[in-house]
Coordinates of C-alpha atoms in Angstrom, one line a residue:
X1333 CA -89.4 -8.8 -80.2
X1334 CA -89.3 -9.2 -76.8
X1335 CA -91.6 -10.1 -73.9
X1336 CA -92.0 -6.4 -72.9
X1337 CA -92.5 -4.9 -76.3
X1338 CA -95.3 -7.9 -77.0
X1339 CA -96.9 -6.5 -73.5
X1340 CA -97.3 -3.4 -74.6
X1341 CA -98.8 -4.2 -78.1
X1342 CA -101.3 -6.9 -76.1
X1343 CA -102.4 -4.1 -73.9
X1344 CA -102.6 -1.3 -76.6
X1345 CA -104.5 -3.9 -78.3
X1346 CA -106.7 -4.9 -75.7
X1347 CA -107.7 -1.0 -75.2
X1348 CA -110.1 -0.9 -77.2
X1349 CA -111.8 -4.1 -76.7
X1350 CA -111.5 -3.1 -72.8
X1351 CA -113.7 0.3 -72.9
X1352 CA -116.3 -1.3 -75.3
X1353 CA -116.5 -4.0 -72.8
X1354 CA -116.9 -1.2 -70.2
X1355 CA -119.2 0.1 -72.2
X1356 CA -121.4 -3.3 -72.5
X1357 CA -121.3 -3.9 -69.1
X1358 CA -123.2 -0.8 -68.6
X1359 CA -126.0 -1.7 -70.4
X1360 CA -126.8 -5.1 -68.8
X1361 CA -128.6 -5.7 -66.3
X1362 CA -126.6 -9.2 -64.5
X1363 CA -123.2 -9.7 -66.0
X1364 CA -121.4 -13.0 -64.5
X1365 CA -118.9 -15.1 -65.2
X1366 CA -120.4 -16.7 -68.2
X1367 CA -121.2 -12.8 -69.4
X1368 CA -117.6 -12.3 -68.8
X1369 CA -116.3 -15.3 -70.6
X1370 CA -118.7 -14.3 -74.0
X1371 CA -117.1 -10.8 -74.2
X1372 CA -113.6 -12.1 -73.7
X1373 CA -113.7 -15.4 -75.9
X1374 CA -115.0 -12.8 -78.4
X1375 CA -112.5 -9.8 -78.2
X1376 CA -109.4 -12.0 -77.4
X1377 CA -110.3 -14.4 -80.3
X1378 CA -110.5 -11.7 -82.3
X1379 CA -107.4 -10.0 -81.4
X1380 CA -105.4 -13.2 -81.8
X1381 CA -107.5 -14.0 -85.3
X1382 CA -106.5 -10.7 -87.0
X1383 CA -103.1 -10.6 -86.2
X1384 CA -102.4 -13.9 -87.7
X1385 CA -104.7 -13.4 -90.6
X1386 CA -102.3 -9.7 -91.1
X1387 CA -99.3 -11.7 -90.5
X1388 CA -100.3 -14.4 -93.5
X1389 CA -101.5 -11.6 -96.0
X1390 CA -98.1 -9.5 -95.9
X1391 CA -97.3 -6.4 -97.1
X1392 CA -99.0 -7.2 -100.7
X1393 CA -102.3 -5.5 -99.0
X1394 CA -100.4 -3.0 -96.6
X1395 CA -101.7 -0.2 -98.5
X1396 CA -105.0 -1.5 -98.8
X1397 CA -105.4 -2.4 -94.9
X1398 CA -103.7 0.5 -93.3
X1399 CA -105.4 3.3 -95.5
X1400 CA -108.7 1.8 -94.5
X1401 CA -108.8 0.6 -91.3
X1402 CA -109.2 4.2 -89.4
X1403 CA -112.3 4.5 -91.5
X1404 CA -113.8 1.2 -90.9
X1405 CA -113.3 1.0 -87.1
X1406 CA -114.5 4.2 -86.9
X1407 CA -118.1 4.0 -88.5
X1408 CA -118.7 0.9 -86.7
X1409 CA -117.9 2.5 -83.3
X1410 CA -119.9 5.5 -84.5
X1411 CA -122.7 3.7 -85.2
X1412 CA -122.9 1.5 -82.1
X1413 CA -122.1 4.9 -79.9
X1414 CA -124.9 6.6 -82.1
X1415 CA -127.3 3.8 -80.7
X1416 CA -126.3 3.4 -77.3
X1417 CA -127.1 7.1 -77.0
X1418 CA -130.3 6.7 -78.8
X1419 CA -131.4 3.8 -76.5
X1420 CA -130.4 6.3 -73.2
X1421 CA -132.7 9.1 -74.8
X1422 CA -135.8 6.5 -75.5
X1423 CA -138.1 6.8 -72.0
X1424 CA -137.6 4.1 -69.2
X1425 CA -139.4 2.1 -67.7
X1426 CA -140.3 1.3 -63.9
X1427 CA -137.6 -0.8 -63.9
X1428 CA -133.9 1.2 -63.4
X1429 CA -132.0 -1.4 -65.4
X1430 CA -134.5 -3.5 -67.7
X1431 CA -132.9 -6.4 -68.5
X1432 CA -132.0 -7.0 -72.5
X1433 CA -133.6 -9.2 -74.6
X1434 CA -129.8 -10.4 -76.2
X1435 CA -127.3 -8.2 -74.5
X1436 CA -124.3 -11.1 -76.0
X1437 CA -126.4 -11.8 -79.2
X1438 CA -123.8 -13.3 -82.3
X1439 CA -124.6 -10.5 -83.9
X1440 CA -123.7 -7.5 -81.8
X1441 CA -121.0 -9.2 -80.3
X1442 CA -119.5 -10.0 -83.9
X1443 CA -119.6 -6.8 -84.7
X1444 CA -118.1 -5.4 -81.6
X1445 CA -115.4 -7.8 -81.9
X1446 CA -114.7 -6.7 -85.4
X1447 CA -114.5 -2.7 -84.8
X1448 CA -112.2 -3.1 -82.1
X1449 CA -109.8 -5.7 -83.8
X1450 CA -109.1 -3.8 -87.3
X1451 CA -105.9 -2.2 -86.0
X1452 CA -104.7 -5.5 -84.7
X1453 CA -105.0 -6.7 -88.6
X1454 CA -102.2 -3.9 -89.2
X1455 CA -100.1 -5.0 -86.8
X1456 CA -100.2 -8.8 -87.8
X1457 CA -98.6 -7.4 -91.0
X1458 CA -95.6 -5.7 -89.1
X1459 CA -95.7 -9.1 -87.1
X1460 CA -94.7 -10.4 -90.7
X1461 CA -91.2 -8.2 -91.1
X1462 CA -90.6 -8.9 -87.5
X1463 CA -88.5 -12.4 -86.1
X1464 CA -91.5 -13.3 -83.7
X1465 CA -93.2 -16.6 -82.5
X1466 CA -96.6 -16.1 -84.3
X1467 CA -98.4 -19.1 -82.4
X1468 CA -97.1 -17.3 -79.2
X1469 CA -97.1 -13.6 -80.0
X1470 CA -101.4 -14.2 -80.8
X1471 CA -101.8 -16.5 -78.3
X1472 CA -100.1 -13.6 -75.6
X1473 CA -102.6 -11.0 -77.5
X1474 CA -105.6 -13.3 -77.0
X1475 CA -104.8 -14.1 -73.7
X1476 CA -104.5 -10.3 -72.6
X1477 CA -107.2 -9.1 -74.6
X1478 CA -109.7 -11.8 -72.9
X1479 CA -108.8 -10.9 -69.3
X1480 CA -109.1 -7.0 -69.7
X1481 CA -112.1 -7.7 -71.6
X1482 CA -113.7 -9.9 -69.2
X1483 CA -112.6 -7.3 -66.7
X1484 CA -114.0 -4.6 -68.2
X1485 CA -117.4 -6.2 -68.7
X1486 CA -117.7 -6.2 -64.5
X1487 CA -116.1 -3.0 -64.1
X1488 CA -119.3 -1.5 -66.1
X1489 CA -121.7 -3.7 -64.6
X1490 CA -120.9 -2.5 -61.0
X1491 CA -121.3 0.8 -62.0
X1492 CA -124.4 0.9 -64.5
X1493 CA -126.6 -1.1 -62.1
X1494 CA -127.9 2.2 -60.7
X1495 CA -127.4 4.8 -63.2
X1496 CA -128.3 2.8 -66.7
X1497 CA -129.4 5.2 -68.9
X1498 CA -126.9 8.0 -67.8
X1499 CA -124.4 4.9 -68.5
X1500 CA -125.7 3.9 -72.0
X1501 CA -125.1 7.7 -73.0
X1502 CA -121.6 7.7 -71.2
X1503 CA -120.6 4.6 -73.4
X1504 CA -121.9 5.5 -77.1
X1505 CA -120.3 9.1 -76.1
X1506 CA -117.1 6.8 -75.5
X1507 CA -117.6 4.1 -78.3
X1508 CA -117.6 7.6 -80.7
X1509 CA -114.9 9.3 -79.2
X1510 CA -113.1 6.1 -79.9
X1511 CA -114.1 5.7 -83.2
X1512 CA -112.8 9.6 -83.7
X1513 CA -109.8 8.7 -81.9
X1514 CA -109.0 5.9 -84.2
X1515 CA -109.6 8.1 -87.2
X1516 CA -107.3 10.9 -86.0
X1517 CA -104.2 9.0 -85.3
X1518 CA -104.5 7.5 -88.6
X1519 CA -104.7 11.0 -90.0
X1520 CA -102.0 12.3 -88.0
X1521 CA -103.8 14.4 -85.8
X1522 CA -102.6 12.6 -82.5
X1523 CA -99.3 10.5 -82.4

């Protein structure tokens, strides 16, 4: 595989990861460096993890993984879209961007990270039938994934300063559209 080819799977990889940190970066209220750092150590780890964990499990579980994975990254992004939209709907406060009690709790952030790194399980297992580096091909996906994703956290904090809970309804609309997206192309609707 060359260099190239493993940009274009990083990025494709890092899509996801990079519009549901968009989408977390609109719903807090400062987002820094170390804000920045969580949501990429998170969705880069986990887009290096899965890929090496496909690569190790092979095709034995191809059919298992690939018929499955649509439907698992879908209901998670569904869910978190169906709260985000929730949380826009509940009434406001004075304040135009209340500040979260945990916005990078383990929790939410674990599940995050797992929704958007299920297709990158599918591809560690094509990883497996290809002649690739699989130290470096991970590492490259990581390394991607954590700079659009830290990006991505500041692009939608610098927007959803001022318009929160328009924001919060933007990104579960987007986290579900995603989910749907997902679901579609494994269906063969799209692609």
């Amino acid at each position: 595989m060359s260099l190239p080819e493993l940009f274009a799977i990083a990025v494709a990889l890092s899509m996801d990861a990079f519009a549901v940190s968009v989408c977390k970066g609109l719903s807090v209220r400062k987002a820094g460096v170390k804000e920045c750092c969580i949501a990429g150590l998170y969705f880069g780890g986990f887009q290096a993890l899965m890929p090496a964990i496909g690569y190790f499990l092979g095709v034995q579980f191809r059919e298992y993984i690939t018929s499955i994975d649509h439907w698992i990254a879908f209901i998670l992004l569904g869910l978190i879209g169906v709260n985000m939209i929730r949380e826009s709907r509940e009434k406001e406060s004075e304040d135009v961007c209340p500040r979260e009690e945990h916005p990078f709790a383990v929790k939410s952030m674990l599940l995050l990270a797992i929704a958007t790194s299920i297709d990158a399980l599918a591809v560690g297992i094509t990883l497996a039938f290809l002649k690739v580096n699989l130290a470096a091909s991970v590492s490259f996906i990581g390394v991607i994934t954590f700079l659009l994703s830290a990006l991505g956290i500041r692009i939608g904090n610098i927007f959803g300063v001022k318009y929160k809970s328009k924001a919060e309804l933007v990104g579960g609309v987007i986290l579900i559209c995603m989910g749907l997206k997902i679901l579609l192309e494994h269906v063969g609707v799209f692609g």
